[in-house]
CSV table of C-alpha atoms and ligand atoms in Angstrom, one decimal:
chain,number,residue,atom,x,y,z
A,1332,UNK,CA,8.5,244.2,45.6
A,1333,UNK,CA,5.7,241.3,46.4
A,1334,UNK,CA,4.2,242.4,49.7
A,1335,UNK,CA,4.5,239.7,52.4
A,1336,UNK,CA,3.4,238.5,56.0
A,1337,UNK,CA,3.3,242.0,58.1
A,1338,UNK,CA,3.4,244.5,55.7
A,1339,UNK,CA,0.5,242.4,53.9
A,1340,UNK,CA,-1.5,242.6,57.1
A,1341,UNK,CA,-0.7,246.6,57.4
A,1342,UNK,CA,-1.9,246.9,54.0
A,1343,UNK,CA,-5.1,244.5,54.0
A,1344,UNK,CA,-6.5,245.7,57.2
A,1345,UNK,CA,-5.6,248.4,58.8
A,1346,UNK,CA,-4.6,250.7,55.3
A,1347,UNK,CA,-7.2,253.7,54.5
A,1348,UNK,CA,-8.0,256.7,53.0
A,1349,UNK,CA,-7.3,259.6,54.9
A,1350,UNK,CA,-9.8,261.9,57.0
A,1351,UNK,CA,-9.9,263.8,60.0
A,1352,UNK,CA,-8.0,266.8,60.5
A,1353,UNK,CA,-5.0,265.6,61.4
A,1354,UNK,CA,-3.2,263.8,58.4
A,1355,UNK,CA,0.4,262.6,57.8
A,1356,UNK,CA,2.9,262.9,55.6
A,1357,UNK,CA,4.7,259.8,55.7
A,1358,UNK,CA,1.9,257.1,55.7
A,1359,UNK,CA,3.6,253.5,56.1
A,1360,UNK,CA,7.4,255.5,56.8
A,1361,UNK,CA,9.4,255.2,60.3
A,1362,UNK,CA,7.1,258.2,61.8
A,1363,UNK,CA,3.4,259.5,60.7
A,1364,UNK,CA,4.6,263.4,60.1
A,1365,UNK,CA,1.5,265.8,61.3
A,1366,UNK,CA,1.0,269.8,60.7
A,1367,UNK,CA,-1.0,269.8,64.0
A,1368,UNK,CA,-1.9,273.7,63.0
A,1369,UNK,CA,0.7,274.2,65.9
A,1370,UNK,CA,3.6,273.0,64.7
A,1371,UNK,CA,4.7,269.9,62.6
A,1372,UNK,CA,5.4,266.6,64.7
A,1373,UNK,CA,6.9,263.5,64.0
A,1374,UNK,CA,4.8,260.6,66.0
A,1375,UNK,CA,6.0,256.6,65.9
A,1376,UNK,CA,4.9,253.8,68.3
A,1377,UNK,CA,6.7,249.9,68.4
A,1378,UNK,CA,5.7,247.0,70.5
A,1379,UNK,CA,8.1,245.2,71.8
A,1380,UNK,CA,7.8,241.2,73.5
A,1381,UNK,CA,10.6,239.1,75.9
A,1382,UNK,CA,11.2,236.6,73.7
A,1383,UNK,CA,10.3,237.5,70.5
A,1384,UNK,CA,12.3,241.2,69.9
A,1385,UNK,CA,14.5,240.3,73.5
A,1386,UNK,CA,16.5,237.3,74.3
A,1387,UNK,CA,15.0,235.8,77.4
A,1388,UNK,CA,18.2,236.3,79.0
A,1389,UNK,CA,18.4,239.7,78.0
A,1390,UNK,CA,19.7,242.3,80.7
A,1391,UNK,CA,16.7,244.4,81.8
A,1392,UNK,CA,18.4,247.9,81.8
A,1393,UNK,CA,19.9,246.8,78.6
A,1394,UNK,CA,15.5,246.4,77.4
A,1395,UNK,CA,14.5,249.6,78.6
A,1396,UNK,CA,17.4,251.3,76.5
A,1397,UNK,CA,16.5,249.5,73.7
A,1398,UNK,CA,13.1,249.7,73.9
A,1399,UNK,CA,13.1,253.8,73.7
A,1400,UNK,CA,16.2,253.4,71.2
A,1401,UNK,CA,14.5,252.1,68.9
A,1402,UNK,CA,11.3,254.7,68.7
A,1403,UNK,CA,14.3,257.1,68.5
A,1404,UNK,CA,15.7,255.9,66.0
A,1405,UNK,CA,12.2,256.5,64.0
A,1406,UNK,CA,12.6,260.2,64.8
A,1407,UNK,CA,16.0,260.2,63.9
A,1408,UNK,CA,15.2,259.0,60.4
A,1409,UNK,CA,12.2,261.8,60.1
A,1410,UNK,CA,15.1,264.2,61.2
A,1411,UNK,CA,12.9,265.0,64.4
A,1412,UNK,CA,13.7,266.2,67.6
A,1413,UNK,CA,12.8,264.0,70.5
A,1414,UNK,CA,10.4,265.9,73.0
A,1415,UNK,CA,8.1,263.0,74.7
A,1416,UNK,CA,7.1,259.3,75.0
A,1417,UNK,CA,4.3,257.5,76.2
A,1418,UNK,CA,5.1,253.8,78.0
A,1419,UNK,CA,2.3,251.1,78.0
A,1420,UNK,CA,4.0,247.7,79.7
A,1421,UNK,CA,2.1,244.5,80.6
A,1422,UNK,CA,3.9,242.2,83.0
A,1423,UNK,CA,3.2,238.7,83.8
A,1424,UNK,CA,4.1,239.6,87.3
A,1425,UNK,CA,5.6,241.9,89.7
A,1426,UNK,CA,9.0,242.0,90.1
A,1427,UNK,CA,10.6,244.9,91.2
A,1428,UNK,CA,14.2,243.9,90.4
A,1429,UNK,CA,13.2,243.5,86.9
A,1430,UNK,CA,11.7,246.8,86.6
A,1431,UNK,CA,14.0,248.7,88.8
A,1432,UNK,CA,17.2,247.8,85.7
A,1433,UNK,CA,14.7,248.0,83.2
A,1434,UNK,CA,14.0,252.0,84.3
A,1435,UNK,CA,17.0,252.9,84.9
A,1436,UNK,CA,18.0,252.0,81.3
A,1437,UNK,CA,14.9,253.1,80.0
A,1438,UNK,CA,15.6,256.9,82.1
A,1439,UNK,CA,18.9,256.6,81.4
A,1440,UNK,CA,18.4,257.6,77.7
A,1441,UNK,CA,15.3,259.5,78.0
A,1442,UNK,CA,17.6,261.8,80.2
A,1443,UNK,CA,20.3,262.2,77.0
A,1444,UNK,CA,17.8,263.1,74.6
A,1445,UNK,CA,15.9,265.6,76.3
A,1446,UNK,CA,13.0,263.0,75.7
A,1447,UNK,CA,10.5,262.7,78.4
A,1448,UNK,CA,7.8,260.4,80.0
A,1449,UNK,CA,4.5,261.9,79.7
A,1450,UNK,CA,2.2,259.0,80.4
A,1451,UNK,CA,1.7,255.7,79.8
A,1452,UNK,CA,-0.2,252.2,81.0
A,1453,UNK,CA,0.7,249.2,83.2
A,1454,UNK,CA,-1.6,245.9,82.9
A,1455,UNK,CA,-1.1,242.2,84.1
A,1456,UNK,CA,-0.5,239.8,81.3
A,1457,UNK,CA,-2.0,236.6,82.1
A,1458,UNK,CA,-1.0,233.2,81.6
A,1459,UNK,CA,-2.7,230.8,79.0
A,1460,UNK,CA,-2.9,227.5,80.2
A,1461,UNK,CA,-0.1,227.3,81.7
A,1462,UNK,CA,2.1,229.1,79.5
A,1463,UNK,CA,3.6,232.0,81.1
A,1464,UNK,CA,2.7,235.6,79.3
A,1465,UNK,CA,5.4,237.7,78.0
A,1466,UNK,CA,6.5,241.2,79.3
A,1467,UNK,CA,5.3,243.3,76.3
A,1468,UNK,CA,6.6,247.3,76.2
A,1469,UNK,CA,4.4,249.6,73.9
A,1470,UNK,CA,6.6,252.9,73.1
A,1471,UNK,CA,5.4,255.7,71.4
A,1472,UNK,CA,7.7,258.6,70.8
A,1473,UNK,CA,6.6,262.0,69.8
A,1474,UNK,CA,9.4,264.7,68.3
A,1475,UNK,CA,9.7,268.5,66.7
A,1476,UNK,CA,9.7,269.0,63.0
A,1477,UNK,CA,10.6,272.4,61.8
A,1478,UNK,CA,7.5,273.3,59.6
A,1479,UNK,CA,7.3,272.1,56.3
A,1480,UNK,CA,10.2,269.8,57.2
A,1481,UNK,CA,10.9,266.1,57.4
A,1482,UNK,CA,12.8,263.4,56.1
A,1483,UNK,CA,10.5,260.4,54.7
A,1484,UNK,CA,10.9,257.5,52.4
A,1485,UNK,CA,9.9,258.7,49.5
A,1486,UNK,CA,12.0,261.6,47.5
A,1487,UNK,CA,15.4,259.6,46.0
A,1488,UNK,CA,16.4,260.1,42.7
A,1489,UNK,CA,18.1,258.5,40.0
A,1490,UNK,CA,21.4,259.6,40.3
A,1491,UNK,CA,21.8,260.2,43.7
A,1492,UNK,CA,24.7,258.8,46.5
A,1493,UNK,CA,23.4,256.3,48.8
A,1494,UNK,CA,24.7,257.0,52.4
A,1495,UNK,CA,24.8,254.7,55.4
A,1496,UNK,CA,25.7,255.6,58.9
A,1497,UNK,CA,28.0,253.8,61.1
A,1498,UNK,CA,28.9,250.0,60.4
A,1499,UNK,CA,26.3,247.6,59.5
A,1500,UNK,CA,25.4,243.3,60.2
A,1501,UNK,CA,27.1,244.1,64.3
A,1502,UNK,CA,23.9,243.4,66.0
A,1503,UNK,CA,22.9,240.5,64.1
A,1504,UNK,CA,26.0,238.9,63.7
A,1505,UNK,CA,25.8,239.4,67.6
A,1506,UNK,CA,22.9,237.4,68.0
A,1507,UNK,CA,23.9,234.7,65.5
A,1508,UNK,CA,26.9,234.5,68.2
A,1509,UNK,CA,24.2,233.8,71.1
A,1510,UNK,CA,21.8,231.9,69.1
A,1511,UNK,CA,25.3,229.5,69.2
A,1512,UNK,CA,25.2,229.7,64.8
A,1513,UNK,CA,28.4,231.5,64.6
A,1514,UNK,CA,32.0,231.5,66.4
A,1515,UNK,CA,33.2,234.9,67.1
A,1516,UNK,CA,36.5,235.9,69.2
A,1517,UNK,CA,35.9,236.8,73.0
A,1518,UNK,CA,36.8,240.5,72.1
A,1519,UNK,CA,34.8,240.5,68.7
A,1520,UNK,CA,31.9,239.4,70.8
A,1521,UNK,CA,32.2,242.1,73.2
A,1522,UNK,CA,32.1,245.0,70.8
A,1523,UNK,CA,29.2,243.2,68.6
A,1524,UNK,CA,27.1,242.1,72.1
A,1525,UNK,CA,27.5,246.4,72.9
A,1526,UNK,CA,25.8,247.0,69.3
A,1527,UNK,CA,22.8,244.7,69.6
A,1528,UNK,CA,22.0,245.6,73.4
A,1529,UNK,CA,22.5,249.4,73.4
A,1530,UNK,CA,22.2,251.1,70.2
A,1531,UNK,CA,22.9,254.8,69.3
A,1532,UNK,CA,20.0,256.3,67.6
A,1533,UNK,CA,21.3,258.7,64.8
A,1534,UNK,CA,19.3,261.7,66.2
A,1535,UNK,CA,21.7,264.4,65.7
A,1536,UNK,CA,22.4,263.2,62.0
A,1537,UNK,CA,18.9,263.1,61.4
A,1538,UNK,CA,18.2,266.5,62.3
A,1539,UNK,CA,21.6,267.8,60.1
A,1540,UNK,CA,20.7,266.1,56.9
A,1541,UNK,CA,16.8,267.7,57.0
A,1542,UNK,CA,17.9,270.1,54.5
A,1543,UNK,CA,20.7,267.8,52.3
A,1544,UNK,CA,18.8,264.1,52.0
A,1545,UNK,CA,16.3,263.2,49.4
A,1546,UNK,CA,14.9,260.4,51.3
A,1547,UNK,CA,15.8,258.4,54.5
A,1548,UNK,CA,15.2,255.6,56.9
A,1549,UNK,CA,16.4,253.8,59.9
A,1550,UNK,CA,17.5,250.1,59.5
A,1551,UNK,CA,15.9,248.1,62.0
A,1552,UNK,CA,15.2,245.3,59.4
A,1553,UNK,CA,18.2,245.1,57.4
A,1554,UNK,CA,20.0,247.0,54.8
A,1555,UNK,CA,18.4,245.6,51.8
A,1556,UNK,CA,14.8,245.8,53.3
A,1557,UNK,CA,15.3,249.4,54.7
A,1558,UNK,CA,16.9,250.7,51.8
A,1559,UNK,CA,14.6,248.5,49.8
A,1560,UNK,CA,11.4,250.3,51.3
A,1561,UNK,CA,13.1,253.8,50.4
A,1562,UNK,CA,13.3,252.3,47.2
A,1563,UNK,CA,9.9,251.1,46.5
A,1564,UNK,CA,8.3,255.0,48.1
A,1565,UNK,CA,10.4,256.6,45.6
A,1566,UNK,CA,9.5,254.2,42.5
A,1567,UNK,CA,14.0,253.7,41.9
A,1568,UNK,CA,16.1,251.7,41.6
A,1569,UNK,CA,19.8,250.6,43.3
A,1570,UNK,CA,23.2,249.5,42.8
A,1571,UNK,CA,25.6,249.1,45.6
A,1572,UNK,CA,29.1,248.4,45.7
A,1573,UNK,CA,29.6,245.6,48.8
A,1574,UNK,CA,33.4,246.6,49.3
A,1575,UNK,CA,32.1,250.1,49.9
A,1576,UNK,CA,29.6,248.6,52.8
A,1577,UNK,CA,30.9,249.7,56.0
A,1578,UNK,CA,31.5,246.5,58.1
A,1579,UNK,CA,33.0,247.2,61.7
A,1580,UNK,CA,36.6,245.0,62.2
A,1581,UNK,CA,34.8,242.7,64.9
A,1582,UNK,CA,32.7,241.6,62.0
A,1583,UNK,CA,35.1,241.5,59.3
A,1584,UNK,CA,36.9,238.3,61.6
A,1585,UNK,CA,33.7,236.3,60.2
A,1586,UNK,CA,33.7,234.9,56.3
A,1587,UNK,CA,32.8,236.5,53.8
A,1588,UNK,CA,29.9,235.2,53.2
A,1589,UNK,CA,28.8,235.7,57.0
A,1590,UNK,CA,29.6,239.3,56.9
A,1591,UNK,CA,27.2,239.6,53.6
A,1592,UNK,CA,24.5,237.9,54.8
A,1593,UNK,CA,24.9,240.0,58.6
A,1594,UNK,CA,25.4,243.7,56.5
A,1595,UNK,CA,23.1,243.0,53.8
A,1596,UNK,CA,20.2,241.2,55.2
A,1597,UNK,CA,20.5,241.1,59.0
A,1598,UNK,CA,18.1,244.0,61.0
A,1599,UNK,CA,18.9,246.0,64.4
A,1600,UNK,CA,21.9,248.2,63.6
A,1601,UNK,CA,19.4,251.0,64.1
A,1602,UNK,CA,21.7,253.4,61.7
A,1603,UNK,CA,20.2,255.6,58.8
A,1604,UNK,CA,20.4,255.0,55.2
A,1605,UNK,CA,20.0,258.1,53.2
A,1606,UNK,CA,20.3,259.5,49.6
A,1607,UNK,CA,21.2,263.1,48.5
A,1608,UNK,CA,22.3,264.4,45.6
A,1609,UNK,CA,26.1,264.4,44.6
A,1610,UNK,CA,25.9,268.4,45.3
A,1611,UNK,CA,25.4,267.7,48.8
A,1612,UNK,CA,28.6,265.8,49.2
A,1613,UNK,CA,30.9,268.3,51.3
A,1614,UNK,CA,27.9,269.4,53.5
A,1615,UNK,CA,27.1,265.7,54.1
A,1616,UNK,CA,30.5,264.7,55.3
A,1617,UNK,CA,30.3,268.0,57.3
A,1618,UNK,CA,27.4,267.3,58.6
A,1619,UNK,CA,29.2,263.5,60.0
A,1620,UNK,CA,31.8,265.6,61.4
A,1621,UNK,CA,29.9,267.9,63.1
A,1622,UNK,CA,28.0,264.9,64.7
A,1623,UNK,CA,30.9,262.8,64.8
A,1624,UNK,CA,28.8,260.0,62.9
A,1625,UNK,CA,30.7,257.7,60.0
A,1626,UNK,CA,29.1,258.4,57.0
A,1627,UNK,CA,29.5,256.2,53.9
A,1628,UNK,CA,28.7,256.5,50.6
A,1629,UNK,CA,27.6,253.0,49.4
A,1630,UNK,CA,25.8,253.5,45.8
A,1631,UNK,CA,24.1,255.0,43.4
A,1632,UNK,CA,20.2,255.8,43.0
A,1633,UNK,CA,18.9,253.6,39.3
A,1634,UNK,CA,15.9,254.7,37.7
A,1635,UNK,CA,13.5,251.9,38.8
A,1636,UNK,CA,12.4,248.7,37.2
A,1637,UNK,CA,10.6,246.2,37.8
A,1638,UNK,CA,11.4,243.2,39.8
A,1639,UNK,CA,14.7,242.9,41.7
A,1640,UNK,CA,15.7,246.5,41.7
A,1641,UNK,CA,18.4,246.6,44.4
A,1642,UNK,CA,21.4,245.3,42.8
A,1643,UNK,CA,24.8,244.7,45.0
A,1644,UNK,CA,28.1,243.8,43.3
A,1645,UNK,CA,31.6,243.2,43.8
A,1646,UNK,CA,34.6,244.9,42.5
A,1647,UNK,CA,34.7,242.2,40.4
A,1648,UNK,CA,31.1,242.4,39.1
A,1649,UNK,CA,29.8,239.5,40.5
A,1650,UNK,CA,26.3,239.9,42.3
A,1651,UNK,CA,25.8,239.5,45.6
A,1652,UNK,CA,23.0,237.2,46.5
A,1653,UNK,CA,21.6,237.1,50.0
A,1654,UNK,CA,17.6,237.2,50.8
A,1655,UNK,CA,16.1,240.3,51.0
A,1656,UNK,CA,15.6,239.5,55.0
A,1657,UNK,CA,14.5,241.6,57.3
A,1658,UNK,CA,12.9,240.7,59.9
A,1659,UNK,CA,8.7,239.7,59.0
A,1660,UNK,CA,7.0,238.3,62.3
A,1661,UNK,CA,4.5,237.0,59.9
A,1662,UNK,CA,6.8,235.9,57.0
A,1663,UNK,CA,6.3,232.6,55.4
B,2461,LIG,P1,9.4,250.7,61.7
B,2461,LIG,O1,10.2,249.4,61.6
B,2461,LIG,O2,10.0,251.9,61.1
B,2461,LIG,O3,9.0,250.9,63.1
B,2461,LIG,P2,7.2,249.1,60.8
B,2461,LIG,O4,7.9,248.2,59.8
B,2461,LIG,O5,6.9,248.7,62.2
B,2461,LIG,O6,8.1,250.5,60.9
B,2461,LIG,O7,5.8,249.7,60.2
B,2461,LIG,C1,5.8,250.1,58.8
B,2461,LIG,C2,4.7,251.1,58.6
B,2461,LIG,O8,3.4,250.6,58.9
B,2461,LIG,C3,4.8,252.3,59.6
B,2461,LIG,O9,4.5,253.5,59.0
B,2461,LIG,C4,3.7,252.0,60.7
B,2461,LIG,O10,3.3,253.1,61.3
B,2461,LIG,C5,2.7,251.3,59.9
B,2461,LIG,N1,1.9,250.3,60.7
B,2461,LIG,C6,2.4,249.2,61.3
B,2461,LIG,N2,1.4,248.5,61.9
B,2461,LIG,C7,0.3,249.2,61.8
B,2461,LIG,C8,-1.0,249.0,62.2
B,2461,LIG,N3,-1.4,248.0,63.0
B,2461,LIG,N4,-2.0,250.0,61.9
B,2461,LIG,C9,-1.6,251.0,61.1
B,2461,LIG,N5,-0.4,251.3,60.6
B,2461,LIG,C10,0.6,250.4,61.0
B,2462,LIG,MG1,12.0,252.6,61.2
């Protein structure tokens, strides 16, 4: 897969050989994995902008849930424990309002997952000629690792299932509603508007499937670009079945063709996508019980080749085109 805009930058500039003492696992996964010599931890940081990641209009307790929602998420798809985060916020002004909703939200699920603020930075943003600065939110998130264990990209196999947690395409069909693209039913956009603003990160199923997946990874950009990433660490390949793709009803009232392109290619559903071998089946589905988590079997693992090598398809046989997606700030 041809390296483009972000991930180019990642790799051109700030990608280099280890040293130090501390060294991760999981260079270039959702979390850096580090034996700190006193127990392993699972460390990721995203930087977040109103505007570009949040709709101006945006609710502000609905940001600060997000904001840390999404750094959980990152743990949940190392199968960490959250234990702390760090907050570093620049604001183009004071506004007390703002940031009493947006702390509330952010507390709010710091408070049900055990995961608290340690520290953190506040700075003015200032305006460039005239054009007001953003609020930007810097979230890193630290959690526990059992030793030796941790759940990264690489490690599928040929052969093995290809899981996926929850429904996906909700959030981003969601914000193709607001952007005014697509027409969705009052109470279809109700449900869809609750998945974009406030997702569930998958912690509890990240932690269960440390000893039954292969590989995993959260989808903040997409489907095909998450599992695509898994694909590339492990050097495989993938077929899915689209009719197996778990598509919630709200966003089965769209076309077809809108549901593929939401499922498939559209980011933010914040659920994990995992692979484990077919002996792992019965725990697996336990393991969706036990944390009441939909879990889906959506494919099969291909040896890799090179090129295209995530392949979805119809009953029919047909193949399922949409772009590869994900979300690139620097794409293009
Ligand atoms: P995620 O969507 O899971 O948060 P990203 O797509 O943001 O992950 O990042 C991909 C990988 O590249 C991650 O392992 C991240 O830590 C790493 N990365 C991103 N930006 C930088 C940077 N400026 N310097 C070093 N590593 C980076
Ligand atoms: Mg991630």
């Amino acid at each position: 897969m041809s390296r483009t805009g972000e991930f180019q930058i990642i790799d051109r500039f700030f990608t280099h050989d280890a040293f130090g003492e501390w060294q991760s696992q999981g260079v270039g996964d959702d979390c850096a994995i580090i034996d700190t010599g006193a127990g392993r931890i699972a460390v990721t940081t995203d930087m977040m902008a109103v505007g570009t990641h949040f709709l101006p209009t945006a609710r502000p307790e609905d940001i600060g849930w997000k904001a840390l929602a999404v750094n959980l998420s990152d743990l949940a798809a190392a199968g960490a424990s959250p234990r702390a985060f760090f907050l570093s916020i620049g604001l183009p002004e004071r506004d007390d309002a703002w940031l009493e909703g947006f702390s509330r939200g952010l507390m709010a699920l710091a408070a049900e997952t055990g995961c608290a603020l340690l520290g953190g930075d506040t700075t003015r943003t200032a305006d460039v000629n005239g054009t007001r600065a953003p609020v930007t939110i810097s979230i890193t998130a630290m959690g526990a690792l059992p030793a030796g264990k941790g759940l990264m990209r690489k490690g599928a196999r040929p052969g093995d299932d290809i899981w996926v947690s929850g429904t996906v395409g909700d959030a981003y069909a969601a914000l193709k509603h607001r952007w005014g693209h697509w027409q969705l039913m009052p109470d279809a956009a109700e449900a869809l508007f609750a998945r974009m603003d406030r997702p569930t990160p998958r912690l509890a199923l990240g932690s269960a499937l440390l000893d039954l997946a292969t590989a995993c990874s959260d989808i903040s950009d997409g489907l095909r670009a998450d599992l695509g990433h898994i694909l590339e660490r492990s050097g495989v390949g993938a077929d899915l079945r689209w009719e197996a793709v778990p598509i919630s009803p709200a966003l089965r009232s769209l076309s077809v063709k809108a549901q593929q392109e939401a499922a498939l290619s559209g980011g933010d559903d914040y659920e994990l996508v995992f692979t484990a071998p077919e002996s792992a089946r019965l725990r697996i589905e336990q393991a969706g019980l036990l944390t009441d988590t939909r879990l889906t079997r959506i494919g099969k693992v291909t040896e890799g080749i090179t090129g295209d090598n995530l392949t979805v398809r119809t009953e029919s046989g047909a193949v399922v085109s949409t772009a590869v997606g994900g979300f690139d700030h620097f794409a293009g």
